[in-house]
Coordinates of C-alpha atoms and ligand atoms in Angstrom, one line a residue:
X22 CA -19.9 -12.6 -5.3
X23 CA -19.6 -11.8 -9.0
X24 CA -19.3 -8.1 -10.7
X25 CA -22.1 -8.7 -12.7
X26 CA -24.1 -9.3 -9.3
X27 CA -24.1 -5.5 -8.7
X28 CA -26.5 -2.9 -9.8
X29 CA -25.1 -1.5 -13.1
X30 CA -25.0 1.3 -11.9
X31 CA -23.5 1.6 -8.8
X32 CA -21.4 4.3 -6.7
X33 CA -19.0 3.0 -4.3
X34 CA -20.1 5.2 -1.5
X35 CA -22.9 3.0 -0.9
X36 CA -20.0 0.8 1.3
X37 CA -20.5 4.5 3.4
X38 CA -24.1 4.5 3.1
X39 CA -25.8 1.6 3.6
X40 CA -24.9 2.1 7.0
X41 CA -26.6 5.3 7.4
X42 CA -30.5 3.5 7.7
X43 CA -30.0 1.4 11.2
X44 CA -26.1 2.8 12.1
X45 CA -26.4 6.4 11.7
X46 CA -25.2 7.0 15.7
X47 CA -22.8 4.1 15.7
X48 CA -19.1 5.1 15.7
X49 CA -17.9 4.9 12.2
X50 CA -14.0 5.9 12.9
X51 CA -11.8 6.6 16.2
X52 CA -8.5 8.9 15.8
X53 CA -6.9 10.9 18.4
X54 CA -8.3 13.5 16.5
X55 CA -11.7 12.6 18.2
X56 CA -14.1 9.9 16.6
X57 CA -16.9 10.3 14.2
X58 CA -20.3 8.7 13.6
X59 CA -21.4 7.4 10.0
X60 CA -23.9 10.4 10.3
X61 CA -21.2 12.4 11.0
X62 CA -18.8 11.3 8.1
X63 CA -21.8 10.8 5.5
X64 CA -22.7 14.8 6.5
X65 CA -18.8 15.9 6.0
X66 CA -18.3 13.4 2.8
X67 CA -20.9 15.6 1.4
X68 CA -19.6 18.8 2.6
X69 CA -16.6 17.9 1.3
X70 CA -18.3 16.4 -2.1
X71 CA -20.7 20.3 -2.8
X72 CA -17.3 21.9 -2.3
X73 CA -15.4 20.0 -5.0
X74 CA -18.5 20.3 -7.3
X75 CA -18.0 23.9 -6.6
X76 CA -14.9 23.9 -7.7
X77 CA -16.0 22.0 -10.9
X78 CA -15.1 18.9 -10.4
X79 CA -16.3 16.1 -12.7
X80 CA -17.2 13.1 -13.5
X81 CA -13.7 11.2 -13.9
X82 CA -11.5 14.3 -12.7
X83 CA -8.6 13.7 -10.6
X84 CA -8.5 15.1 -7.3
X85 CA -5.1 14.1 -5.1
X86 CA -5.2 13.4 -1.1
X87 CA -1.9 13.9 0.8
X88 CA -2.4 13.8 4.1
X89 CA -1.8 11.6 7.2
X90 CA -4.6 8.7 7.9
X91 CA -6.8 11.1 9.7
X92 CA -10.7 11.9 9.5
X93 CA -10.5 14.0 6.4
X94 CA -8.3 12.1 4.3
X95 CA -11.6 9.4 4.7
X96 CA -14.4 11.8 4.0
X97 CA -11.7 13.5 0.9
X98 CA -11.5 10.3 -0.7
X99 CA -15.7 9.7 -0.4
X100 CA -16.5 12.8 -1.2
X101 CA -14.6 12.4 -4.3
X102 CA -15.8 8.9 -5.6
X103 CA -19.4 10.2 -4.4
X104 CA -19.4 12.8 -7.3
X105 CA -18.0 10.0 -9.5
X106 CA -14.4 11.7 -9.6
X107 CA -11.1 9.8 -9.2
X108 CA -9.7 10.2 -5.8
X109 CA -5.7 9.5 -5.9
X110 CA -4.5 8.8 -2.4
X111 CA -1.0 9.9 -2.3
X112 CA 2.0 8.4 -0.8
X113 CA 3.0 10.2 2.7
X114 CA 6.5 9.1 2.4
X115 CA 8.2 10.2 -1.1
X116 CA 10.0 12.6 -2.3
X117 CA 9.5 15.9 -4.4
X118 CA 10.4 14.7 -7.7
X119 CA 8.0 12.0 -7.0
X120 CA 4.8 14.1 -6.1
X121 CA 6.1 16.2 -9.3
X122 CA 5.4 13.3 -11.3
X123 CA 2.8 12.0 -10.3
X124 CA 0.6 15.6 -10.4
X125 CA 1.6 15.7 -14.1
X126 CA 0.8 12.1 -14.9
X127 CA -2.8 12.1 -12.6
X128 CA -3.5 15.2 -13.8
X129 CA -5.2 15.8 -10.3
X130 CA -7.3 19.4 -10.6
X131 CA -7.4 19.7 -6.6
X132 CA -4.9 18.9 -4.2
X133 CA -6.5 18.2 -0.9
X134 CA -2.9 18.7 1.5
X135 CA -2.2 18.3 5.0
X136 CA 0.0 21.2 6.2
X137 CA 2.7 19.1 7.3
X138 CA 3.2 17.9 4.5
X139 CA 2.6 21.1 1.9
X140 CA 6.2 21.7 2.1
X141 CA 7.6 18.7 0.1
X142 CA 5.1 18.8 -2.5
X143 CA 4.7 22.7 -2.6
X144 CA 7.4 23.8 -4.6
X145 CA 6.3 22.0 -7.8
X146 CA 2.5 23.1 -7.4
X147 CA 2.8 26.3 -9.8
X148 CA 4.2 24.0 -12.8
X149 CA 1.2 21.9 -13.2
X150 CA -1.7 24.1 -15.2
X151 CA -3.8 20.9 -14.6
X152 CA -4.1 21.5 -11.1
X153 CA -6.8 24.6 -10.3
X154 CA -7.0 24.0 -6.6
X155 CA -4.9 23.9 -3.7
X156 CA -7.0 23.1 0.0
X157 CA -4.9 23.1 3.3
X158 CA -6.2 20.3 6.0
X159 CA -5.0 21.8 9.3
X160 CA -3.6 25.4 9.4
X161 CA -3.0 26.9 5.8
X162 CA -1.5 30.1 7.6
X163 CA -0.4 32.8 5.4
X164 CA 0.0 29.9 2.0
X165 CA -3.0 31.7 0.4
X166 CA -4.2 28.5 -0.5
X167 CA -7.6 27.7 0.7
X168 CA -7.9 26.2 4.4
X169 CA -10.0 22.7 4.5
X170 CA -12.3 24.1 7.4
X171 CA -13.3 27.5 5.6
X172 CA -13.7 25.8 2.7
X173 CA -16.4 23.2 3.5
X174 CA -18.2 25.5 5.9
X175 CA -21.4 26.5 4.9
X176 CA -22.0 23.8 2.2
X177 CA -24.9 21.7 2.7
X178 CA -25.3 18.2 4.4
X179 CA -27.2 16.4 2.0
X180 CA -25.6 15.6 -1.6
X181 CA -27.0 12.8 -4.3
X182 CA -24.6 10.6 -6.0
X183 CA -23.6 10.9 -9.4
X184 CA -25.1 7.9 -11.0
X185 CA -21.5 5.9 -11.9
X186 CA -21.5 2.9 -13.4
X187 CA -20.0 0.1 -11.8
X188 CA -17.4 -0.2 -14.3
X189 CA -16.5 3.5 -14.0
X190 CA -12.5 4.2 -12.3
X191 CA -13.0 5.9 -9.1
X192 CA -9.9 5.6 -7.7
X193 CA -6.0 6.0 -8.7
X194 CA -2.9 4.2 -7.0
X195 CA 0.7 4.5 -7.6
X196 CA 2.7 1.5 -7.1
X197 CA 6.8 1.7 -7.9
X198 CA 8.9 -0.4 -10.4
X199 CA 12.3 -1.4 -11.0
X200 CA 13.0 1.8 -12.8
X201 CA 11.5 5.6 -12.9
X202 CA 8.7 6.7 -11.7
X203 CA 5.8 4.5 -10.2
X204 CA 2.7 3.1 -12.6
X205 CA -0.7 4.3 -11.9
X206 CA -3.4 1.6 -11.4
X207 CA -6.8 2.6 -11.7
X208 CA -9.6 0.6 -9.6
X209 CA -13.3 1.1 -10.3
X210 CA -16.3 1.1 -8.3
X211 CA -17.2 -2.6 -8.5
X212 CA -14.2 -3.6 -7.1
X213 CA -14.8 -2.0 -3.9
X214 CA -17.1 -4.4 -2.9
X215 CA -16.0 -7.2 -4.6
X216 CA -13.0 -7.3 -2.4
X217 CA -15.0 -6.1 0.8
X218 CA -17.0 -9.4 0.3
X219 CA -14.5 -11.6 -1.1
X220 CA -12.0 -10.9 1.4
X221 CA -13.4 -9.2 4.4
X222 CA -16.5 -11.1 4.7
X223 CA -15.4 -14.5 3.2
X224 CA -12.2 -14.8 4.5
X225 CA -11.6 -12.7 7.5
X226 CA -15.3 -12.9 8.5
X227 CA -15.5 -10.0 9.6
X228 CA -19.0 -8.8 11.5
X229 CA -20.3 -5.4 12.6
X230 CA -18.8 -5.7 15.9
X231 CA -15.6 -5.4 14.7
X232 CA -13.2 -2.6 15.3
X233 CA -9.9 -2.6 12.3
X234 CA -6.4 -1.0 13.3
X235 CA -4.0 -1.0 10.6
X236 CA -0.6 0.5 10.8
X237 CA -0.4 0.0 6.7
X238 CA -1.5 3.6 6.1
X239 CA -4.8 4.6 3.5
X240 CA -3.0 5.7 0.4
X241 CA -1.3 2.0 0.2
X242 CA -4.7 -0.3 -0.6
X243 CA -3.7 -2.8 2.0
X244 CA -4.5 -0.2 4.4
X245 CA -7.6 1.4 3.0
X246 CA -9.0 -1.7 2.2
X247 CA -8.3 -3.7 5.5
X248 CA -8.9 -0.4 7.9
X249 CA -11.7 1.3 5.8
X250 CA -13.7 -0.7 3.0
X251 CA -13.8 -3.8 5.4
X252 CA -14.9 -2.5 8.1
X253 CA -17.8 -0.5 6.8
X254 CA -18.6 -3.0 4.3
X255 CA -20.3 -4.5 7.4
X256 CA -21.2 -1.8 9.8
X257 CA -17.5 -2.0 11.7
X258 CA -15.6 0.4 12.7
X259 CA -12.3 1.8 12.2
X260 CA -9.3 2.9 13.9
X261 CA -7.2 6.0 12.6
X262 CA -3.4 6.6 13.5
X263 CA -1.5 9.2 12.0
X264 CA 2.0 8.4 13.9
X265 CA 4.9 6.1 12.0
X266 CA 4.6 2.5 12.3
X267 CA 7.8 2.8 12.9
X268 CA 7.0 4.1 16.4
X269 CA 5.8 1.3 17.8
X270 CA 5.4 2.1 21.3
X271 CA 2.6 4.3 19.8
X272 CA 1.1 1.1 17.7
X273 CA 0.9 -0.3 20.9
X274 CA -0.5 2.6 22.8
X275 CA -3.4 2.9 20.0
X276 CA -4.0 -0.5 20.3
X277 CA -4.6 -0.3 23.9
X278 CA -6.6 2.7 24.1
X279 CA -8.7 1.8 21.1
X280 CA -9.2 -2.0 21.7
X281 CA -9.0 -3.1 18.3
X282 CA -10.2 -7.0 17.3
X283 CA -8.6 -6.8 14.0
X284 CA -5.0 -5.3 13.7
X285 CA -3.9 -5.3 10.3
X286 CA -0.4 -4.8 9.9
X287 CA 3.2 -6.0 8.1
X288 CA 5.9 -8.4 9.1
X289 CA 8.5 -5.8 10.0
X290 CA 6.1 -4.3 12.2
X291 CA 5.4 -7.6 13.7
X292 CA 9.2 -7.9 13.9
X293 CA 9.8 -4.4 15.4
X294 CA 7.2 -5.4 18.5
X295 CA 8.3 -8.5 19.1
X296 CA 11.9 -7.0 19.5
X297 CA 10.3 -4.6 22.7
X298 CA 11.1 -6.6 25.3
X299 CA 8.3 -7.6 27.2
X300 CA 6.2 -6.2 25.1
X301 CA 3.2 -8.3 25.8
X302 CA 3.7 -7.3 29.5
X303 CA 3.6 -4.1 29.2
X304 CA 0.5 -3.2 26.8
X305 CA -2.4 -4.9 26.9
X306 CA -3.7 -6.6 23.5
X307 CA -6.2 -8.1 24.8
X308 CA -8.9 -6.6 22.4
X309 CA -7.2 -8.5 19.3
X310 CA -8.8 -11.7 18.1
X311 CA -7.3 -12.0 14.5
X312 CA -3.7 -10.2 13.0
X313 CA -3.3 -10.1 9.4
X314 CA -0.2 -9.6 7.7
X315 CA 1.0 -8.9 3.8
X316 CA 3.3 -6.5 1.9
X317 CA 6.1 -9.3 2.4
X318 CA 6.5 -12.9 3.3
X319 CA 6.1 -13.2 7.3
X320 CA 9.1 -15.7 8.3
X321 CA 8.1 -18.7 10.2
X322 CA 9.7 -17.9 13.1
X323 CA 7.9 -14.5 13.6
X324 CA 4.4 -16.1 13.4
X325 CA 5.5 -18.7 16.0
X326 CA 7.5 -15.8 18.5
X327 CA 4.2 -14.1 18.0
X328 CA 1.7 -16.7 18.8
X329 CA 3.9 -17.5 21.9
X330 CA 4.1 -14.2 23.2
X331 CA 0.0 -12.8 22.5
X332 CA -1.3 -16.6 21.7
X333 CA -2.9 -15.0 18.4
X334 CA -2.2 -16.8 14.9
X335 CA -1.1 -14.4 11.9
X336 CA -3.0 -14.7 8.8
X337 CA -0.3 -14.4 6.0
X338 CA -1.9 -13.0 2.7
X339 CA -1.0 -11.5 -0.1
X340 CA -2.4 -8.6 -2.4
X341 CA -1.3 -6.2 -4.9
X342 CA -2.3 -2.9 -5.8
X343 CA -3.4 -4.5 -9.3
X344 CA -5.4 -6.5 -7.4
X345 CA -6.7 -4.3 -5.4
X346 CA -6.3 -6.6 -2.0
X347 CA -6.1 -10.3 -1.1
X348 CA -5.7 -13.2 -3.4
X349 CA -4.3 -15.8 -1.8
X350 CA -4.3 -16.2 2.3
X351 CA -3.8 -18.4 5.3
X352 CA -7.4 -18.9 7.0
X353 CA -8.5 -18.9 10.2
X354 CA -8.1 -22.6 11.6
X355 CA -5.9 -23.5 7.9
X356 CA -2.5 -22.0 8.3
X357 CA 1.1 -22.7 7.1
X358 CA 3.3 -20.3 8.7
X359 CA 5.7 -19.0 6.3
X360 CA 3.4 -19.6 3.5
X361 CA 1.0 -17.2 1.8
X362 CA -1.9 -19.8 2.4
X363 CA -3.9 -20.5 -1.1
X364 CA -5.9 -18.9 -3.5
X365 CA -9.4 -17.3 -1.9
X366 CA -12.4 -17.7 -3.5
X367 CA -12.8 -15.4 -6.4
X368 CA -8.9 -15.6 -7.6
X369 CA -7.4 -18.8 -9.5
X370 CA -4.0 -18.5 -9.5
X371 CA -1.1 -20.4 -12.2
X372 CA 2.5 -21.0 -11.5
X373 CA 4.2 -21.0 -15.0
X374 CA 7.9 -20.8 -16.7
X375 CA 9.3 -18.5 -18.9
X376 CA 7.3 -19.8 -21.9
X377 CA 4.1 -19.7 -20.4
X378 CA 3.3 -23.9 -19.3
X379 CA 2.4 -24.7 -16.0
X380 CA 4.6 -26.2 -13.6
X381 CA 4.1 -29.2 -11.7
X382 CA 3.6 -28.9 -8.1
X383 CA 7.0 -28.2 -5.4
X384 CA 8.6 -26.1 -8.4
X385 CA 8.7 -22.9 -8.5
X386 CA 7.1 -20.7 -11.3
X387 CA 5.4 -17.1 -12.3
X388 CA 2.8 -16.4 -10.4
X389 CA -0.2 -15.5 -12.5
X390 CA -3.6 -14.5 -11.0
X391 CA -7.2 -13.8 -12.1
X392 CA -10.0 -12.1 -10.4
X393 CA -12.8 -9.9 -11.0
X394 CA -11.2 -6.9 -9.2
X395 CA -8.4 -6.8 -11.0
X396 CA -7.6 -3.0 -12.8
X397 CA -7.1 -3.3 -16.4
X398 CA -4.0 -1.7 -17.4
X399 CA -1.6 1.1 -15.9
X400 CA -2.2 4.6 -16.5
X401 CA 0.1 6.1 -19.8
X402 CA 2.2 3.1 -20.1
X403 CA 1.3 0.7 -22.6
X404 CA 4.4 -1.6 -22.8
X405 CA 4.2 -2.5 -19.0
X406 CA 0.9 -2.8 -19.4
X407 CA 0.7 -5.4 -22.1
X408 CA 3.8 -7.3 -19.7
X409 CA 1.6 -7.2 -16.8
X410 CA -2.1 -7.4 -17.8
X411 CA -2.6 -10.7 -19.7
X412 CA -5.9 -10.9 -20.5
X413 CA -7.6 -12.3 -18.0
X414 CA -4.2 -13.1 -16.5
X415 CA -2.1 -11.0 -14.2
X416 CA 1.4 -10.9 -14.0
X417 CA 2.3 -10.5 -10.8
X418 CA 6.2 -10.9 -11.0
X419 CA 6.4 -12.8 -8.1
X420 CA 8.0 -16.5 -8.3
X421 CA 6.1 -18.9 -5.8
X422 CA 5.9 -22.7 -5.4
X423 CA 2.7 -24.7 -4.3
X424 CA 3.4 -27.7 -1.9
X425 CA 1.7 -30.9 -1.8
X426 CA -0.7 -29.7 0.2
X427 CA -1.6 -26.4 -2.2
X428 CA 0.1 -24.0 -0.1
X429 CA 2.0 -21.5 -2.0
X430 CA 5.3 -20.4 -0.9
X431 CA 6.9 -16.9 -1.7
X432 CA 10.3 -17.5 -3.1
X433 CA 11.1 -13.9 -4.1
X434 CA 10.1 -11.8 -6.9
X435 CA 11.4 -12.4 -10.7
X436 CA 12.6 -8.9 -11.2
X437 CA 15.1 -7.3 -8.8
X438 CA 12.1 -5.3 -6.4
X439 CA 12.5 -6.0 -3.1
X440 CA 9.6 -5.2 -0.5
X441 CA 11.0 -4.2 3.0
X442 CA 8.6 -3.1 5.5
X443 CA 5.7 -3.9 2.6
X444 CA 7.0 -0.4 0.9
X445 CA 8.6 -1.3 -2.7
X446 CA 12.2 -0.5 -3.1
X447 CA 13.5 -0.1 -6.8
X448 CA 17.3 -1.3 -6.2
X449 CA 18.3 1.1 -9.0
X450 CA 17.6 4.0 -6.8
X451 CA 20.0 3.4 -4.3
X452 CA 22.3 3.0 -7.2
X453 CA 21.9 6.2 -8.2
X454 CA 22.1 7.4 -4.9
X455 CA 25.3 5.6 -3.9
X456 CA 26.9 6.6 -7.5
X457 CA 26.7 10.3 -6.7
X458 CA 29.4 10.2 -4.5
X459 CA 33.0 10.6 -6.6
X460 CA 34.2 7.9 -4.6
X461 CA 31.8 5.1 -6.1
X462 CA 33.2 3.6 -9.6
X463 CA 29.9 1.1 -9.7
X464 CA 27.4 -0.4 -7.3
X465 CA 25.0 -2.7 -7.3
X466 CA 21.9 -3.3 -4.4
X467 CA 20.4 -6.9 -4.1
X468 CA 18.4 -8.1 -1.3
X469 CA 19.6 -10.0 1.7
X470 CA 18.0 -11.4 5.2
X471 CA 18.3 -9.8 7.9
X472 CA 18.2 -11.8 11.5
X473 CA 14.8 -11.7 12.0
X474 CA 14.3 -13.2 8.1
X475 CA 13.2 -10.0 6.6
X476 CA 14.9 -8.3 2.9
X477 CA 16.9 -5.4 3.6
X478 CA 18.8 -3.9 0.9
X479 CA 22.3 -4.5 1.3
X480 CA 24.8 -2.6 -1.0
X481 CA 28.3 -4.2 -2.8
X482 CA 30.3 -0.8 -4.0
X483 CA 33.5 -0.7 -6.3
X484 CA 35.4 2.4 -5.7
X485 CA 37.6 4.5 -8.2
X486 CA 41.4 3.1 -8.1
X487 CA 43.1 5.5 -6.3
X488 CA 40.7 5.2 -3.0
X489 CA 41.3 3.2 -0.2
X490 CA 37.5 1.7 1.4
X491 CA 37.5 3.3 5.0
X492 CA 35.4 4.3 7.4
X493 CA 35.3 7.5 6.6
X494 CA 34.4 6.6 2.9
X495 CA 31.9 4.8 4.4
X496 CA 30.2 7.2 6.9
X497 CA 29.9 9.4 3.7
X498 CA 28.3 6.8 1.8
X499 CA 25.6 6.5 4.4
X500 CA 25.2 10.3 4.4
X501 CA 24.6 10.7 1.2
X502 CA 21.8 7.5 1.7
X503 CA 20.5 9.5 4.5
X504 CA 20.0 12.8 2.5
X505 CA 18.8 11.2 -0.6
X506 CA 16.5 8.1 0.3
X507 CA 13.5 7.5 2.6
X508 CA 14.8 5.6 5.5
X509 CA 13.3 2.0 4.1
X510 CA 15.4 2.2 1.3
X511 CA 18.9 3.0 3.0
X512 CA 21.2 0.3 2.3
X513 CA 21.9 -1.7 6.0
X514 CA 24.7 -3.2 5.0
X515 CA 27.6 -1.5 2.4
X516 CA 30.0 -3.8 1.3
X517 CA 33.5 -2.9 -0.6
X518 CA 34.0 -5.2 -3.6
X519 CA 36.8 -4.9 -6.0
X520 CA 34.4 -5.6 -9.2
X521 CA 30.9 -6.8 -9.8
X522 CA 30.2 -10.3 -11.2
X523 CA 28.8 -9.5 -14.8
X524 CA 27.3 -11.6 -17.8
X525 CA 29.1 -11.8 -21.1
X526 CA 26.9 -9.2 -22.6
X527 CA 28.2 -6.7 -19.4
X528 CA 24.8 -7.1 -17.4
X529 CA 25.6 -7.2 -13.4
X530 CA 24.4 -11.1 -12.0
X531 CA 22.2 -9.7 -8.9
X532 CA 22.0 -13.5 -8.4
X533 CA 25.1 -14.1 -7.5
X534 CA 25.5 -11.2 -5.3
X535 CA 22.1 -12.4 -3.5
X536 CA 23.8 -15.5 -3.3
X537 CA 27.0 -14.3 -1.4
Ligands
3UK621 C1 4.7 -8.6 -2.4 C2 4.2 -10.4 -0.7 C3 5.2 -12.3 0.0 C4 4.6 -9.4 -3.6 C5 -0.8 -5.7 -0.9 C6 -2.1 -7.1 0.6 O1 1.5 -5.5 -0.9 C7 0.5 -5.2 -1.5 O2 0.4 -4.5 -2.7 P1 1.7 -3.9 -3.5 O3 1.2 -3.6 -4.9 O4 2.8 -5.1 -3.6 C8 2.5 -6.4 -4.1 C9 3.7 -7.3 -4.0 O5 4.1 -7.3 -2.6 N1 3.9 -9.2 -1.3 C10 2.7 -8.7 -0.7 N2 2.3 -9.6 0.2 C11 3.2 -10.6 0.3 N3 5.2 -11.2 -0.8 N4 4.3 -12.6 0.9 C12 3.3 -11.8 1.1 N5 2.4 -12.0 2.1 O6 5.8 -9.2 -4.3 C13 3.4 -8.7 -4.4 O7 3.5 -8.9 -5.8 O8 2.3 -2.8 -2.7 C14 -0.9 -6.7 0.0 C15 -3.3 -6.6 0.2 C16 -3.3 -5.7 -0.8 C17 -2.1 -5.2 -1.4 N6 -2.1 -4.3 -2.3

């Protein structure tokens, strides 16, 4: 499928819609918050979509989702395209600062926010002018902001789509970067389902009597696209969980009581089940017929402890939010375990050096991509733009090999990310997190393995003269971590160096850390 094989103009609700003709009364999602039909959704996407327009609401405004993956963040984020707005899914797990941030640089008029989660982002709401509306999912108590419920009660059914053109942005992402604050990516309706067809069709074959469980939540693409647009690109449905992955006794609950076929998920939650001992005896996963994994290389060992324990193979793809979703995957029947597979239809990829020629094959180069639903530049940030967005060409940062065989084979990123648990982590924030403490002359955070093969971020620390490393040093080091970072980007390991290794010019060498 090609862009230009789409109506001009074209709304990506239609992936909603289409089913509404012959699937109107067929389950369209399942949560424990009770399921929905596609009647149902289509009738509150457009409920949801009067109410915005209400509120003024137009074509290519920003309105900002930050709630947990339940039925309303799905029908927010429709309604919003539906009226030819841009709906920004917003990251669950971040901090204040963050949200801050990202109001300001979105420029989101409505925030559409789940009460649990008002009280990170509420204290910065009255600085942003931009934003006119505040709408509480669940109970908005005695906040004076609007409640969800009230506020799409009483607006009608039935809603026609703005006419958007194909090309129009109709949705925003953030993804994070080495330093600062993250980029925003903008995606526009074609790409929707370009990578529904490119990638949940073509490659993951997916078929209307499918049923999608992703423990990647909807504001990161890999989960809305694998657990959302897939599925109702063909009529499937969809299963919703608002828990942690982390919990994965309650992954594995859903997955029982739901009966998933497709469970879309990332290698450290593949790691964390397969460390429940006798797992596989004590839920039944019966339902699953394929398990896809990205955000981070899946080691070799995993898929293999996995395919002993369930019998079911692990497709190891990867995407990026630039992207949108899936480049480059192992198929069905085709796989390398502990290789990202190769280049899908629709995507050509190039492994080059630093001055831009290819490399031969077994070396390890850039890894360049192009494909039709790849966003054109990030929002209010021209430099990294013109680094990243090559023309045709993406940059992806990522360093990768291709065998003889034209597998490609992650060999870690070319800047100093790191992905754990398929969330980014900018080392320089655990930096600055560690370098609060008086204690801490310099530090510097580099990846490292942990037993099961997966990057952790492991810190080395240089402390002031006059103090001795201890324990207690220590045990207020991890404090700090604990108060000031999400718990993906604490350090696991904190190591007591007497000095960094540094260039000439002064800069640290992460490389030789990574290589201690
Ligand atoms: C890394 C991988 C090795 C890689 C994503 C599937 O992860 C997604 O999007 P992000 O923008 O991050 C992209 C970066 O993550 N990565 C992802 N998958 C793998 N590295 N093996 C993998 N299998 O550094 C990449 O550049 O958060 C994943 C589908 C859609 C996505 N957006």
């Amino acid at each position: 499928m090609k862009a230009v094989d789409l109506p001009p103009y074209y709304n990506m609700c239609e992936i909603l819609e289409h089913n509404l003709e012959t699937r109107a009364d067929k389950t369209a999602l399942l949560s424990d918050a009770g399921s929905m039909t596609f009647g149902e959704v289509s009738r509150q996407v457009n409920q949801v979509g009067n109410a915005l327009r209400r509120l003024d609401v137009r074509v290519g405004d920003c309105v900002a989702i930050l709630c947990p993956d339940l039925p309303q963040w799905v029908t927010s984020f429709f309604a919003v395209t539906k009226i030819g707005g841009t709906a920004l899914g917003m990251n669950t797990l971040v901090k204040t600062a963050e949200y801050d941030y990202i109001l300001g640089d979105s420029r989101a008029r409505v925030l559409i926010v789940h009460d649990s989660l008002l009280p990170v982002i509420e204290p910065v709401l009255s600085q942003h002018a931009t934003l006119k509306r505040v709408v509480v999912i669940g109970d908005a108590g005695d906040t004076g902001y609007t409640s969800f419920n009230d506020w799409i009660k009483g607006e009608a059914e039935t809603l026609d789509a703005e006419r958007t053109h194909r090309d129009d942005f109709c949705s925003l992402h953030y993804s994070s970067g080495t330093t600062g604050m993250p980029k925003g990516v903008l995606h526009a309706h074609k790409d929707y389902p370009l990578i529904a067809q490119l990638s949940g069709v073509d490659v993951f074959g997916l078929t209307e009597d499918d049923r999608t469980f992703s423990v990647a939540k909807l504001f990161f693409v890999y989960g809305i696209g694998g657990n959302l647009i897939f599925p109702w690109y063909v009529g499937a449905s969809c299963v919703l969980y608002d828990g942690s992955p982390r919990q994965v006794a309650g992954v594995l609950k859903t997955i029982e009581t739901q009966q998933p076929t497709v469970f879309v998920s990332v290698p450290t939650v593949y790691g964390a089940i397969l460390a429940l001992p006798k797992f596989d005896e004590r839920y039944k996963l019966d339902s699953i017929r394929m398990c896809i994994s990205a955000g981070e290389a899946l080691p070799a060992p995993a898929w293999q402890a996995w395919k002993d324990a369930t019998g079911l193979d692990i497709l190891d793809t990867i995407g990026c939010t630039e992207t949108y979703h899936t480049f480059m995957a192992n198929r069905p029947g085709a796989i390398r375990p502990g290789s990202s597979g190769k280049p899908i239809d629709g995507y050509d990829v190039r492994l080059v050096d630093d001055d831009s020629n290819d490399v031969p094959a077994g070396e390890v180069g850039h890894l360049m991509v192009r494909g039709e639903s790849t966003a054109l530049f990030y929002l209010h940030q021209y430099e990294k733009s013109r680094h990243t967005f090559r023309g045709e060409w993406l940059f992806t940062g990522d360093r990768y090999s291709m065998d003889d065989d034209g597998f490609y084979w992650h060999a870690g990123r070319g800047d100093d990310m790191l992905k754990v648990g398929g969330l980014w982590v900018s080392p320089v924030e655990i930096e600055n997190a560690l370098s609060e403490h008086d204690a801490v002359s310099e530090c510097a955070v580099v990846g490292h393995h942990d037993n099961a093969q997966l990057l952790k971020p492991k810190a080395f620390v240089c402390l002031r003269d006059d103090i001795e490393a201890s324990n207690e040093v220590l045990g207020e080091l991890l404090k700090l971590c604990a108060k000031k970072l999400e718990a993906h980007k604490r350090p696991r390991w904190i190591e007591f160096v007497d000095s960094l290794p540094r260039t000439a010019t002064g800069k640290v060498q992460r490389f030789k850390l990574r290589e201690q």
